[in-house]
Amino acid sequence: MARVLVVEDDQFVRSALIRHLTDASHTVRSVGTALEALREVAHVRFDLVILDLGLPDLDGSEALKMLRGITDVPVIVATARDDEREIVRLLNAGADDYLTKPFSVEHLSARMAAVLRRARPVAGDVPPSTVLRVGGLAIDPLRREAELDGVRLDLTRREFDLLAFLAGRPGVVVARKELLAEVWQQSYGDDQTIDVHLSWLRRKLGETAARPRYLHTLRGVGVKLEPPRPEQTP
């Protein structure tokens, strides 16, 4: 079953969604604002987000853009707007599917199943995985799992993508522009986005920018990932 984040400010709708998803054996977290949603996806790895557009702090379409800046988790937009141009705009902005309110729980379940099938590889189609190893780090790109010294790392999707991309180029300084293009699929963007994710990733690797072990930032150049030197090994 899936880990689902429900972003809905209407308490009645929110409670109904939580009840239905829980009854279907999904693990559910819920928030009522866009900013709460952004905090959740930055620190918890979800399989799916159900995003209402009529949020009190930010329009859902803006929230979608901000979500896409930090994660590639599948998003189903729940909206009362049925204008075709608006729906096309949302899909182009990064939504994986949409539901027009009101909708039945059966309709929601079917859309969720379809989105999750597209997001997850079929077991029989997955070739043997090549695990990337850098020092005590082991990163499995196909299974999207990472370990540090044998301990599983709980990474968000974007944190995993960033770590895996750097681990595929150990010791190589990767320019921020390349990180934006390859990890965020953006031709331009705010360097602060990278800095924030590096900070979160460092925390999970047990290091800091002042005392790096694996992640090293070269000011004005880029970022590299390399094994810790012997004197840095605990």
PDB file of C-alpha atoms in Angstrom:
ATOM      1  CA  MET A   1       0.000   0.000   0.000  1.00  0.00           C
ATOM      2  CA  ALA A   2       1.010   3.616  -0.431  1.00  0.00           C
ATOM      3  CA  ARG A   3       2.062   6.483   1.803  1.00  0.00           C
ATOM      4  CA  VAL A   4      -0.316   9.308   0.900  1.00  0.00           C
ATOM      5  CA  LEU A   5      -0.339  12.997   1.784  1.00  0.00           C
ATOM      6  CA  VAL A   6      -3.774  14.646   1.646  1.00  0.00           C
ATOM      7  CA  VAL A   7      -3.652  18.435   1.197  1.00  0.00           C
ATOM      8  CA  GLU A   8      -7.212  19.671   1.818  1.00  0.00           C
ATOM      9  CA  ASP A   9      -8.515  22.548   3.943  1.00  0.00           C
ATOM     10  CA  ASP A  10     -12.175  21.451   4.017  1.00  0.00           C
ATOM     11  CA  GLN A  11     -12.381  19.425   7.218  1.00  0.00           C
ATOM     12  CA  PHE A  12     -15.370  17.369   6.065  1.00  0.00           C
ATOM     13  CA  VAL A  13     -13.722  16.370   2.750  1.00  0.00           C
ATOM     14  CA  ARG A  14     -10.398  15.829   4.496  1.00  0.00           C
ATOM     15  CA  SER A  15     -11.897  13.477   7.089  1.00  0.00           C
ATOM     16  CA  ALA A  16     -13.743  11.509   4.397  1.00  0.00           C
ATOM     17  CA  LEU A  17     -10.545  11.072   2.356  1.00  0.00           C
ATOM     18  CA  ILE A  18      -8.536   9.995   5.393  1.00  0.00           C
ATOM     19  CA  ARG A  19     -11.196   7.457   6.353  1.00  0.00           C
ATOM     20  CA  HIS A  20     -11.420   6.013   2.853  1.00  0.00           C
ATOM     21  CA  LEU A  21      -7.650   5.805   2.344  1.00  0.00           C
ATOM     22  CA  THR A  22      -7.070   4.295   5.780  1.00  0.00           C
ATOM     23  CA  ASP A  23      -9.795   1.699   5.153  1.00  0.00           C
ATOM     24  CA  ALA A  24      -7.932   0.833   1.930  1.00  0.00           C
ATOM     25  CA  SER A  25      -4.798   0.134   4.052  1.00  0.00           C
ATOM     26  CA  HIS A  26      -2.880   3.230   2.931  1.00  0.00           C
ATOM     27  CA  THR A  27      -0.729   5.194   5.373  1.00  0.00           C
ATOM     28  CA  VAL A  28      -2.144   8.730   5.451  1.00  0.00           C
ATOM     29  CA  ARG A  29      -0.906  12.101   6.632  1.00  0.00           C
ATOM     30  CA  SER A  30      -2.967  15.236   6.101  1.00  0.00           C
ATOM     31  CA  VAL A  31      -2.474  18.989   6.156  1.00  0.00           C
ATOM     32  CA  GLY A  32      -4.684  21.978   5.411  1.00  0.00           C
ATOM     33  CA  THR A  33      -2.267  24.473   3.849  1.00  0.00           C
ATOM     34  CA  ALA A  34       0.281  24.589   1.049  1.00  0.00           C
ATOM     35  CA  LEU A  35       3.147  25.551   3.349  1.00  0.00           C
ATOM     36  CA  GLU A  36       2.431  22.584   5.614  1.00  0.00           C
ATOM     37  CA  ALA A  37       2.418  20.360   2.525  1.00  0.00           C
ATOM     38  CA  LEU A  38       5.812  21.667   1.434  1.00  0.00           C
ATOM     39  CA  ARG A  39       7.260  20.965   4.882  1.00  0.00           C
ATOM     40  CA  GLU A  40       5.834  17.433   4.825  1.00  0.00           C
ATOM     41  CA  VAL A  41       7.210  16.429   1.415  1.00  0.00           C
ATOM     42  CA  ALA A  42      10.584  17.930   2.285  1.00  0.00           C
ATOM     43  CA  HIS A  43      10.999  15.600   5.244  1.00  0.00           C
ATOM     44  CA  VAL A  44       8.834  12.552   4.552  1.00  0.00           C
ATOM     45  CA  ARG A  45       8.971  10.235   1.555  1.00  0.00           C
ATOM     46  CA  PHE A  46       5.451   9.849   0.105  1.00  0.00           C
ATOM     47  CA  ASP A  47       4.204   7.685  -2.743  1.00  0.00           C
ATOM     48  CA  LEU A  48       1.386  10.052  -3.690  1.00  0.00           C
ATOM     49  CA  VAL A  49       0.001  13.514  -2.931  1.00  0.00           C
ATOM     50  CA  ILE A  50      -3.673  14.445  -3.302  1.00  0.00           C
ATOM     51  CA  LEU A  51      -3.678  18.227  -3.708  1.00  0.00           C
ATOM     52  CA  ASP A  52      -6.723  20.468  -3.382  1.00  0.00           C
ATOM     53  CA  LEU A  53      -6.427  23.718  -5.356  1.00  0.00           C
ATOM     54  CA  GLY A  54      -8.535  25.917  -3.068  1.00  0.00           C
ATOM     55  CA  LEU A  55      -6.069  26.300  -0.213  1.00  0.00           C
ATOM     56  CA  PRO A  56      -6.213  29.229   2.244  1.00  0.00           C
ATOM     57  CA  ASP A  57      -2.583  30.353   2.000  1.00  0.00           C
ATOM     58  CA  LEU A  58      -1.618  29.655  -1.616  1.00  0.00           C
ATOM     59  CA  ASP A  59      -3.505  28.798  -4.765  1.00  0.00           C
ATOM     60  CA  GLY A  60      -3.044  25.097  -5.425  1.00  0.00           C
ATOM     61  CA  SER A  61      -1.492  25.716  -8.834  1.00  0.00           C
ATOM     62  CA  GLU A  62       1.259  27.764  -7.180  1.00  0.00           C
ATOM     63  CA  ALA A  63       1.631  25.069  -4.539  1.00  0.00           C
ATOM     64  CA  LEU A  64       2.048  22.521  -7.340  1.00  0.00           C
ATOM     65  CA  LYS A  65       4.905  24.519  -8.849  1.00  0.00           C
ATOM     66  CA  MET A  66       6.610  24.744  -5.469  1.00  0.00           C
ATOM     67  CA  LEU A  67       6.122  21.020  -4.837  1.00  0.00           C
ATOM     68  CA  ARG A  68       7.717  20.249  -8.190  1.00  0.00           C
ATOM     69  CA  GLY A  69      10.726  22.313  -7.126  1.00  0.00           C
ATOM     70  CA  ILE A  70      11.530  19.923  -4.284  1.00  0.00           C
ATOM     71  CA  THR A  71      10.040  16.540  -5.204  1.00  0.00           C
ATOM     72  CA  ASP A  72       8.879  14.379  -8.100  1.00  0.00           C
ATOM     73  CA  VAL A  73       6.286  12.526  -6.006  1.00  0.00           C
ATOM     74  CA  PRO A  74       3.153  11.781  -8.091  1.00  0.00           C
ATOM     75  CA  VAL A  75       0.435  14.409  -7.556  1.00  0.00           C
ATOM     76  CA  ILE A  76      -3.290  14.033  -8.175  1.00  0.00           C
ATOM     77  CA  VAL A  77      -4.988  17.429  -8.243  1.00  0.00           C
ATOM     78  CA  ALA A  78      -8.494  17.588  -6.767  1.00  0.00           C
ATOM     79  CA  THR A  79     -10.321  20.606  -8.158  1.00  0.00           C
ATOM     80  CA  ALA A  80     -13.778  22.058  -8.639  1.00  0.00           C
ATOM     81  CA  ARG A  81     -12.445  23.766 -11.764  1.00  0.00           C
ATOM     82  CA  ASP A  82     -13.491  21.947 -14.925  1.00  0.00           C
ATOM     83  CA  ASP A  83     -12.115  24.358 -17.526  1.00  0.00           C
ATOM     84  CA  GLU A  84     -10.116  22.312 -20.036  1.00  0.00           C
ATOM     85  CA  ARG A  85      -7.409  24.949 -20.461  1.00  0.00           C
ATOM     86  CA  GLU A  86      -6.893  25.083 -16.701  1.00  0.00           C
ATOM     87  CA  ILE A  87      -6.628  21.296 -16.472  1.00  0.00           C
ATOM     88  CA  VAL A  88      -4.117  21.184 -19.347  1.00  0.00           C
ATOM     89  CA  ARG A  89      -2.090  23.925 -17.617  1.00  0.00           C
ATOM     90  CA  LEU A  90      -2.011  21.924 -14.384  1.00  0.00           C
ATOM     91  CA  LEU A  91      -0.907  18.758 -16.173  1.00  0.00           C
ATOM     92  CA  ASN A  92       1.825  20.705 -17.961  1.00  0.00           C
ATOM     93  CA  ALA A  93       2.873  22.196 -14.606  1.00  0.00           C
ATOM     94  CA  GLY A  94       3.579  18.739 -13.202  1.00  0.00           C
ATOM     95  CA  ALA A  95       0.310  17.175 -12.053  1.00  0.00           C
ATOM     96  CA  ASP A  96       0.121  13.456 -12.834  1.00  0.00           C
ATOM     97  CA  ASP A  97      -3.683  13.344 -12.916  1.00  0.00           C
ATOM     98  CA  TYR A  98      -6.716  15.299 -11.774  1.00  0.00           C
ATOM     99  CA  LEU A  99     -10.147  14.716 -10.289  1.00  0.00           C
ATOM    100  CA  THR A 100     -13.046  17.136 -10.640  1.00  0.00           C
ATOM    101  CA  LYS A 101     -15.060  17.603  -7.440  1.00  0.00           C
ATOM    102  CA  PRO A 102     -17.325  16.022  -6.386  1.00  0.00           C
ATOM    103  CA  PHE A 103     -15.876  12.562  -7.032  1.00  0.00           C
ATOM    104  CA  SER A 104     -16.590   9.106  -5.654  1.00  0.00           C
ATOM    105  CA  VAL A 105     -14.125   7.121  -3.571  1.00  0.00           C
ATOM    106  CA  GLU A 106     -14.197   4.435  -6.276  1.00  0.00           C
ATOM    107  CA  HIS A 107     -13.110   6.993  -8.869  1.00  0.00           C
ATOM    108  CA  LEU A 108     -10.324   8.193  -6.582  1.00  0.00           C
ATOM    109  CA  SER A 109      -9.136   4.618  -5.967  1.00  0.00           C
ATOM    110  CA  ALA A 110      -8.978   3.896  -9.688  1.00  0.00           C
ATOM    111  CA  ARG A 111      -7.021   7.083 -10.444  1.00  0.00           C
ATOM    112  CA  MET A 112      -4.628   6.391  -7.568  1.00  0.00           C
ATOM    113  CA  ALA A 113      -3.986   2.854  -8.762  1.00  0.00           C
ATOM    114  CA  ALA A 114      -3.249   4.077 -12.290  1.00  0.00           C
ATOM    115  CA  VAL A 115      -0.839   6.786 -11.112  1.00  0.00           C
ATOM    116  CA  LEU A 116       0.969   4.416  -8.752  1.00  0.00           C
ATOM    117  CA  ARG A 117       1.334   1.808 -11.511  1.00  0.00           C
ATOM    118  CA  ARG A 118       3.011   4.387 -13.730  1.00  0.00           C
ATOM    119  CA  ALA A 119       5.303   5.528 -10.907  1.00  0.00           C
ATOM    120  CA  ARG A 120       6.446   2.054  -9.849  1.00  0.00           C
ATOM    121  CA  PRO A 121       8.382  -0.344 -12.094  1.00  0.00           C
ATOM    122  CA  VAL A 122       6.903  -3.781 -12.672  1.00  0.00           C
ATOM    123  CA  ALA A 123       9.062  -6.308 -10.777  1.00  0.00           C
ATOM    124  CA  GLY A 124       9.504  -8.596 -13.784  1.00  0.00           C
ATOM    125  CA  ASP A 125      10.685  -5.704 -15.942  1.00  0.00           C
ATOM    126  CA  VAL A 126      13.412  -4.515 -13.570  1.00  0.00           C
ATOM    127  CA  PRO A 127      16.928  -5.636 -14.547  1.00  0.00           C
ATOM    128  CA  PRO A 128      19.487  -6.533 -11.893  1.00  0.00           C
ATOM    129  CA  SER A 129      20.401  -3.388 -10.024  1.00  0.00           C
ATOM    130  CA  THR A 130      23.841  -1.815 -10.021  1.00  0.00           C
ATOM    131  CA  VAL A 131      24.480  -0.524  -6.518  1.00  0.00           C
ATOM    132  CA  LEU A 132      26.566   2.641  -6.343  1.00  0.00           C
ATOM    133  CA  ARG A 133      29.124   2.544  -3.529  1.00  0.00           C
ATOM    134  CA  VAL A 134      31.034   5.512  -2.178  1.00  0.00           C
ATOM    135  CA  GLY A 135      32.797   4.820   1.108  1.00  0.00           C
ATOM    136  CA  GLY A 136      30.147   3.545   3.523  1.00  0.00           C
ATOM    137  CA  LEU A 137      27.337   4.688   1.224  1.00  0.00           C
ATOM    138  CA  ALA A 138      25.407   2.151  -0.849  1.00  0.00           C
ATOM    139  CA  ILE A 139      22.816   3.540  -3.275  1.00  0.00           C
ATOM    140  CA  ASP A 140      20.470   1.316  -5.278  1.00  0.00           C
ATOM    141  CA  PRO A 141      18.959   3.509  -8.045  1.00  0.00           C
ATOM    142  CA  LEU A 142      16.391   0.946  -9.217  1.00  0.00           C
ATOM    143  CA  ARG A 143      15.020   0.133  -5.782  1.00  0.00           C
ATOM    144  CA  ARG A 144      15.522   3.766  -4.720  1.00  0.00           C
ATOM    145  CA  GLU A 145      17.176   2.702  -1.481  1.00  0.00           C
ATOM    146  CA  ALA A 146      20.251   4.131   0.203  1.00  0.00           C
ATOM    147  CA  GLU A 147      22.264   2.958   3.202  1.00  0.00           C
ATOM    148  CA  LEU A 148      25.066   4.497   5.216  1.00  0.00           C
ATOM    149  CA  ASP A 149      27.286   1.976   7.005  1.00  0.00           C
ATOM    150  CA  GLY A 150      24.495  -0.600   6.687  1.00  0.00           C
ATOM    151  CA  VAL A 151      21.781   1.670   8.101  1.00  0.00           C
ATOM    152  CA  ARG A 152      18.870   2.593   5.822  1.00  0.00           C
ATOM    153  CA  LEU A 153      18.603   6.308   5.051  1.00  0.00           C
ATOM    154  CA  ASP A 154      15.113   7.826   5.069  1.00  0.00           C
ATOM    155  CA  LEU A 155      15.417  10.196   2.110  1.00  0.00           C
ATOM    156  CA  THR A 156      12.831  12.222   0.245  1.00  0.00           C
ATOM    157  CA  ARG A 157      12.605  11.579  -3.492  1.00  0.00           C
ATOM    158  CA  ARG A 158      14.599  14.686  -4.347  1.00  0.00           C
ATOM    159  CA  GLU A 159      17.248  13.962  -1.710  1.00  0.00           C
ATOM    160  CA  PHE A 160      17.650  10.467  -3.139  1.00  0.00           C
ATOM    161  CA  ASP A 161      17.895  11.792  -6.705  1.00  0.00           C
ATOM    162  CA  LEU A 162      20.558  14.300  -5.667  1.00  0.00           C
ATOM    163  CA  LEU A 163      22.586  11.698  -3.746  1.00  0.00           C
ATOM    164  CA  ALA A 164      22.342   9.116  -6.540  1.00  0.00           C
ATOM    165  CA  PHE A 165      23.371  11.623  -9.210  1.00  0.00           C
ATOM    166  CA  LEU A 166      26.466  12.670  -7.246  1.00  0.00           C
ATOM    167  CA  ALA A 167      27.280   9.051  -6.320  1.00  0.00           C
ATOM    168  CA  GLY A 168      27.361   8.204 -10.011  1.00  0.00           C
ATOM    169  CA  ARG A 169      30.212  10.715 -10.367  1.00  0.00           C
ATOM    170  CA  PRO A 170      32.325  10.178  -7.216  1.00  0.00           C
ATOM    171  CA  GLY A 171      35.058  12.743  -6.738  1.00  0.00           C
ATOM    172  CA  VAL A 172      33.817  14.845  -9.668  1.00  0.00           C
ATOM    173  CA  VAL A 173      32.792  18.453  -9.027  1.00  0.00           C
ATOM    174  CA  VAL A 174      29.305  18.887 -10.489  1.00  0.00           C
ATOM    175  CA  ALA A 175      28.247  22.421 -11.386  1.00  0.00           C
ATOM    176  CA  ARG A 176      25.032  23.757  -9.870  1.00  0.00           C
ATOM    177  CA  LYS A 177      23.660  24.398 -13.346  1.00  0.00           C
ATOM    178  CA  GLU A 178      24.097  20.693 -14.138  1.00  0.00           C
ATOM    179  CA  LEU A 179      22.391  19.689 -10.889  1.00  0.00           C
ATOM    180  CA  LEU A 180      19.405  21.890 -11.730  1.00  0.00           C
ATOM    181  CA  ALA A 181      19.200  20.418 -15.220  1.00  0.00           C
ATOM    182  CA  GLU A 182      19.676  16.756 -14.294  1.00  0.00           C
ATOM    183  CA  VAL A 183      18.107  16.457 -10.834  1.00  0.00           C
ATOM    184  CA  TRP A 184      15.436  19.165 -10.978  1.00  0.00           C
ATOM    185  CA  GLN A 185      14.946  19.120 -14.791  1.00  0.00           C
ATOM    186  CA  GLN A 186      15.184  22.908 -14.815  1.00  0.00           C
ATOM    187  CA  SER A 187      17.336  25.017 -17.130  1.00  0.00           C
ATOM    188  CA  TYR A 188      17.510  27.749 -14.504  1.00  0.00           C
ATOM    189  CA  GLY A 189      16.544  28.225 -10.887  1.00  0.00           C
ATOM    190  CA  ASP A 190      17.477  29.453  -7.443  1.00  0.00           C
ATOM    191  CA  ASP A 191      20.751  28.152  -5.984  1.00  0.00           C
ATOM    192  CA  GLN A 192      19.037  28.230  -2.600  1.00  0.00           C
ATOM    193  CA  THR A 193      16.979  25.204  -3.659  1.00  0.00           C
ATOM    194  CA  ILE A 194      20.187  23.188  -4.012  1.00  0.00           C
ATOM    195  CA  ASP A 195      21.627  24.567  -0.770  1.00  0.00           C
ATOM    196  CA  VAL A 196      18.505  23.600   1.191  1.00  0.00           C
ATOM    197  CA  HIS A 197      18.530  20.034  -0.144  1.00  0.00           C
ATOM    198  CA  LEU A 198      22.265  19.703   0.486  1.00  0.00           C
ATOM    199  CA  SER A 199      21.693  20.851   4.057  1.00  0.00           C
ATOM    200  CA  TRP A 200      18.949  18.261   4.602  1.00  0.00           C
ATOM    201  CA  LEU A 201      21.060  15.557   2.978  1.00  0.00           C
ATOM    202  CA  ARG A 202      24.113  16.424   5.089  1.00  0.00           C
ATOM    203  CA  ARG A 203      22.020  16.150   8.249  1.00  0.00           C
ATOM    204  CA  LYS A 204      20.956  12.618   7.280  1.00  0.00           C
ATOM    205  CA  LEU A 205      24.565  11.700   6.483  1.00  0.00           C
ATOM    206  CA  GLY A 206      25.625  12.906   9.919  1.00  0.00           C
ATOM    207  CA  GLU A 207      27.742  15.832   8.750  1.00  0.00           C
ATOM    208  CA  THR A 208      27.633  19.608   8.361  1.00  0.00           C
ATOM    209  CA  ALA A 209      28.874  22.119   5.807  1.00  0.00           C
ATOM    210  CA  ALA A 210      31.568  23.171   8.294  1.00  0.00           C
ATOM    211  CA  ARG A 211      32.634  19.548   8.908  1.00  0.00           C
ATOM    212  CA  PRO A 212      31.902  17.658   5.665  1.00  0.00           C
ATOM    213  CA  ARG A 213      32.608  13.963   5.237  1.00  0.00           C
ATOM    214  CA  TYR A 214      30.944  12.975   1.969  1.00  0.00           C
ATOM    215  CA  LEU A 215      29.471  16.175   0.512  1.00  0.00           C
ATOM    216  CA  HIS A 216      31.903  18.950  -0.353  1.00  0.00           C
ATOM    217  CA  THR A 217      30.887  22.328  -1.746  1.00  0.00           C
ATOM    218  CA  LEU A 218      33.391  24.344  -3.759  1.00  0.00           C
ATOM    219  CA  ARG A 219      32.173  27.918  -3.608  1.00  0.00           C
ATOM    220  CA  GLY A 220      31.367  29.295  -7.037  1.00  0.00           C
ATOM    221  CA  VAL A 221      32.155  25.950  -8.711  1.00  0.00           C
ATOM    222  CA  GLY A 222      29.863  23.145  -7.592  1.00  0.00           C
ATOM    223  CA  VAL A 223      29.437  20.082  -5.382  1.00  0.00           C
ATOM    224  CA  LYS A 224      31.198  16.725  -5.187  1.00  0.00           C
ATOM    225  CA  LEU A 225      30.642  13.509  -3.289  1.00  0.00           C
ATOM    226  CA  GLU A 226      33.625  11.418  -2.275  1.00  0.00           C
ATOM    227  CA  PRO A 227      34.563   8.889   0.427  1.00  0.00           C
ATOM    228  CA  PRO A 228      35.661  10.397   3.730  1.00  0.00           C
ATOM    229  CA  ARG A 229      39.379  10.570   4.353  1.00  0.00           C
ATOM    230  CA  PRO A 230      40.742   8.140   6.987  1.00  0.00           C
ATOM    231  CA  GLU A 231      40.992  10.856   9.624  1.00  0.00           C
ATOM    232  CA  GLN A 232      37.283  11.641   9.085  1.00  0.00           C
ATOM    233  CA  THR A 233      36.136   8.064   9.631  1.00  0.00           C
ATOM    234  CA  PRO A 234      34.552   7.575  13.082  1.00  0.00           C
TER     235      PRO A 234
END
